[in-house]
Amino acid sequence: MGVMKRVSLVFKAKANKALDKMEDPRETLDYSYQRQLELLTKVRRGVADVATSRKRVELQMNQLQQSSNKLEDQARKALGMGREDLARAALERKASAQSQLNDLQVQYAQLQGEEEKLTVASQRLQSKVDAFRTRKETIKATYTAAEAQTRINEAFSGISEEMGDVGMAIQRAEDKTAQMQARAGAIDELMASGALDDAIGGRRDDIQSELDMMAASSDVERELSRLKGEITAGAPKQLEGGANGTSQATQSQPQSTQGAQDQGGPYAPPPPPSQALPAGIPVSDLPAAEPQDGEGS
Amino acid sequence: MIVRILGEGQFRVGDVAAELNRLDTELEAAVNHNDEAAFGAALDGLLAHVRAQGTPLPPDTLEPSDLILPAEDTSMDEVRKMLTGEGLIPG
């Protein structure tokens, strides 16, 4: 026996089993009608669930697209600053975002397909349920229990088959949706981890912070060379003072102290123990950054 | 004869039983030999044949089908489950 016949026998067996449970076949009509209405509600809820999943995938696709655009922009900026390594890192992430995006596009199409199928299934079931209700009333009004049997069986098998079909469609849609939700959750986690730059959250990713750091450090470099220029102007006197005598060193002292304070640098007043030291302590024991030998001797 | 394609609806087909049976035998052989490629080809052939030869039944008919075919994107595994009655909503 082929597959077609076996599948239809499985459907018929299900229908017969339900029919056999009823003593008065007319009871079957009302019972089945209730089940049909329940299934209609279920299939409509199924359509709504799939639509929700589809919208979530759509939102993620938008986020990934924005990330991808931003990463390309970062790559361009990084190249402009001569940082090919950083540009490469940004483009690698962009490729990852793009591959996720392509995957989501496939899923999106699948969910759209499921949504359409379920919508059509729900309309078809609605037509059959309407037809069944009409038939049910006719049978109940016109026939005795014995006479009704054949007609009930016909109507019942027809609707039962449709219900089996719709039930399977709902099951498949639920399975697909569950798969999508698992993937969508994984992508959310990926975005939250910062492996893909989350443009929507406005959180700064590490490529951006490195670009910012480079911009900031070029400011620092500029400041540094300005200060170096100032110090270089005063430096020869300092060196001479250190080597030749107390009077010149004392002369240069205010300038050197001033420079260190401007810079917010490592200048600090000599620690208390050194003030208590007797004169004649070796110059080399004093902090190297502060050639204050004049003070020491 | 009425043939249902799951997820698609019912079709009234004329005297095409011989061709349908031939394709159905291929489908069954594919399932038995666990041959996914042959299964896909046989199922596509069956569905195409029913769609081409059959006339769709109006949605408000309550006639049961003589034969039932799996939906076009059904996997072999799903067909196996179907044959054991798994996943069906009882009437």
PDB file of N, CA and C in Angstrom, chain A residues 178-211:
ATOM      1  N   ALA A 178       9.268  28.219  17.026  1.00  0.00           N
ATOM      2  CA  ALA A 178      10.137  27.915  18.168  1.00  0.00           C
ATOM      3  C   ALA A 178      11.602  27.951  17.744  1.00  0.00           C
ATOM      4  N   GLN A 179      11.892  27.394  16.569  1.00  0.00           N
ATOM      5  CA  GLN A 179      13.262  27.423  16.042  1.00  0.00           C
ATOM      6  C   GLN A 179      13.742  28.860  15.860  1.00  0.00           C
ATOM      7  N   MET A 180      12.861  29.669  15.254  1.00  0.00           N
ATOM      8  CA  MET A 180      13.203  31.066  14.991  1.00  0.00           C
ATOM      9  C   MET A 180      13.466  31.790  16.299  1.00  0.00           C
ATOM     10  N   GLN A 181      12.628  31.505  17.297  1.00  0.00           N
ATOM     11  CA  GLN A 181      12.777  32.204  18.568  1.00  0.00           C
ATOM     12  C   GLN A 181      14.094  31.855  19.216  1.00  0.00           C
ATOM     13  N   ALA A 182      14.489  30.590  19.093  1.00  0.00           N
ATOM     14  CA  ALA A 182      15.778  30.181  19.652  1.00  0.00           C
ATOM     15  C   ALA A 182      16.906  30.943  18.961  1.00  0.00           C
ATOM     16  N   ARG A 183      16.822  31.040  17.632  1.00  0.00           N
ATOM     17  CA  ARG A 183      17.858  31.762  16.881  1.00  0.00           C
ATOM     18  C   ARG A 183      17.834  33.242  17.194  1.00  0.00           C
ATOM     19  N   ALA A 184      16.619  33.783  17.286  1.00  0.00           N
ATOM     20  CA  ALA A 184      16.487  35.214  17.571  1.00  0.00           C
ATOM     21  C   ALA A 184      17.088  35.518  18.933  1.00  0.00           C
ATOM     22  N   GLY A 185      16.860  34.619  19.888  1.00  0.00           N
ATOM     23  CA  GLY A 185      17.441  34.787  21.221  1.00  0.00           C
ATOM     24  C   GLY A 185      18.953  34.775  21.155  1.00  0.00           C
ATOM     25  N   ALA A 186      19.501  33.876  20.331  1.00  0.00           N
ATOM     26  CA  ALA A 186      20.958  33.777  20.190  1.00  0.00           C
ATOM     27  C   ALA A 186      21.524  35.060  19.593  1.00  0.00           C
ATOM     28  N   ILE A 187      20.814  35.627  18.633  1.00  0.00           N
ATOM     29  CA  ILE A 187      21.300  36.862  18.008  1.00  0.00           C
ATOM     30  C   ILE A 187      21.220  38.028  18.993  1.00  0.00           C
ATOM     31  N   ASP A 188      20.149  38.053  19.791  1.00  0.00           N
ATOM     32  CA  ASP A 188      20.038  39.095  20.821  1.00  0.00           C
ATOM     33  C   ASP A 188      21.232  39.017  21.767  1.00  0.00           C
ATOM     34  N   GLU A 189      21.576  37.775  22.145  1.00  0.00           N
ATOM     35  CA  GLU A 189      22.712  37.589  23.054  1.00  0.00           C
ATOM     36  C   GLU A 189      24.010  38.057  22.405  1.00  0.00           C
ATOM     37  N   LEU A 190      24.140  37.723  21.130  1.00  0.00           N
ATOM     38  CA  LEU A 190      25.337  38.113  20.387  1.00  0.00           C
ATOM     39  C   LEU A 190      25.474  39.628  20.363  1.00  0.00           C
ATOM     40  N   MET A 191      24.338  40.291  20.142  1.00  0.00           N
ATOM     41  CA  MET A 191      24.355  41.754  20.094  1.00  0.00           C
ATOM     42  C   MET A 191      24.682  42.315  21.469  1.00  0.00           C
ATOM     43  N   ALA A 192      24.101  41.699  22.504  1.00  0.00           N
ATOM     44  CA  ALA A 192      24.318  42.186  23.862  1.00  0.00           C
ATOM     45  C   ALA A 192      25.779  42.005  24.269  1.00  0.00           C
ATOM     46  N   SER A 193      26.408  40.948  23.754  1.00  0.00           N
ATOM     47  CA  SER A 193      27.792  40.673  24.120  1.00  0.00           C
ATOM     48  C   SER A 193      28.752  41.675  23.472  1.00  0.00           C
ATOM     49  N   GLY A 194      28.256  42.420  22.492  1.00  0.00           N
ATOM     50  CA  GLY A 194      29.094  43.405  21.825  1.00  0.00           C
ATOM     51  C   GLY A 194      29.909  42.818  20.689  1.00  0.00           C
ATOM     52  N   ALA A 195      29.732  41.507  20.444  1.00  0.00           N
ATOM     53  CA  ALA A 195      30.443  40.883  19.333  1.00  0.00           C
ATOM     54  C   ALA A 195      29.993  41.530  18.028  1.00  0.00           C
ATOM     55  N   LEU A 196      28.730  41.920  17.992  1.00  0.00           N
ATOM     56  CA  LEU A 196      28.259  42.767  16.898  1.00  0.00           C
ATOM     57  C   LEU A 196      27.937  44.089  17.567  1.00  0.00           C
ATOM     58  N   ASP A 197      28.373  45.159  16.954  1.00  0.00           N
ATOM     59  CA  ASP A 197      28.129  46.456  17.562  1.00  0.00           C
ATOM     60  C   ASP A 197      26.642  46.726  17.618  1.00  0.00           C
ATOM     61  N   ASP A 198      26.156  47.023  18.799  1.00  0.00           N
ATOM     62  CA  ASP A 198      24.730  47.311  18.947  1.00  0.00           C
ATOM     63  C   ASP A 198      24.487  48.797  18.734  1.00  0.00           C
ATOM     64  N   ALA A 199      24.152  49.136  17.523  1.00  0.00           N
ATOM     65  CA  ALA A 199      23.980  50.548  17.174  1.00  0.00           C
ATOM     66  C   ALA A 199      22.744  51.130  17.847  1.00  0.00           C
ATOM     67  N   ILE A 200      21.718  50.287  17.984  1.00  0.00           N
ATOM     68  CA  ILE A 200      20.456  50.759  18.547  1.00  0.00           C
ATOM     69  C   ILE A 200      20.616  51.182  20.010  1.00  0.00           C
ATOM     70  N   GLY A 201      21.302  50.349  20.768  1.00  0.00           N
ATOM     71  CA  GLY A 201      21.469  50.622  22.192  1.00  0.00           C
ATOM     72  C   GLY A 201      22.322  51.860  22.446  1.00  0.00           C
ATOM     73  N   GLY A 202      23.043  52.306  21.412  1.00  0.00           N
ATOM     74  CA  GLY A 202      23.885  53.481  21.572  1.00  0.00           C
ATOM     75  C   GLY A 202      25.112  53.190  22.434  1.00  0.00           C
ATOM     76  N   ARG A 203      25.324  51.927  22.749  1.00  0.00           N
ATOM     77  CA  ARG A 203      26.469  51.571  23.576  1.00  0.00           C
ATOM     78  C   ARG A 203      27.727  51.677  22.722  1.00  0.00           C
ATOM     79  N   ARG A 204      28.829  52.144  23.339  1.00  0.00           N
ATOM     80  CA  ARG A 204      30.048  52.318  22.568  1.00  0.00           C
ATOM     81  C   ARG A 204      30.776  50.998  22.493  1.00  0.00           C
ATOM     82  N   ASP A 205      31.100  50.590  21.314  1.00  0.00           N
ATOM     83  CA  ASP A 205      31.821  49.335  21.175  1.00  0.00           C
ATOM     84  C   ASP A 205      33.313  49.622  21.207  1.00  0.00           C
ATOM     85  N   ASP A 206      34.105  48.573  21.208  1.00  0.00           N
ATOM     86  CA  ASP A 206      35.540  48.789  21.414  1.00  0.00           C
ATOM     87  C   ASP A 206      36.232  49.417  20.207  1.00  0.00           C
ATOM     88  N   ILE A 207      35.721  49.145  18.984  1.00  0.00           N
ATOM     89  CA  ILE A 207      36.329  49.802  17.814  1.00  0.00           C
ATOM     90  C   ILE A 207      36.117  51.307  17.921  1.00  0.00           C
ATOM     91  N   GLN A 208      34.880  51.662  18.295  1.00  0.00           N
ATOM     92  CA  GLN A 208      34.573  53.083  18.425  1.00  0.00           C
ATOM     93  C   GLN A 208      35.441  53.703  19.519  1.00  0.00           C
ATOM     94  N   SER A 209      35.609  52.985  20.639  1.00  0.00           N
ATOM     95  CA  SER A 209      36.378  53.600  21.716  1.00  0.00           C
ATOM     96  C   SER A 209      37.843  53.730  21.323  1.00  0.00           C
ATOM     97  N   GLU A 210      38.329  52.790  20.499  1.00  0.00           N
ATOM     98  CA  GLU A 210      39.717  52.932  20.055  1.00  0.00           C
ATOM     99  C   GLU A 210      39.856  54.134  19.107  1.00  0.00           C
ATOM    100  N   LEU A 211      38.856  54.294  18.231  1.00  0.00           N
ATOM    101  CA  LEU A 211      38.881  55.465  17.340  1.00  0.00           C
ATOM    102  C   LEU A 211      38.845  56.748  18.169  1.00  0.00           C
TER     103      LEU A 211
END
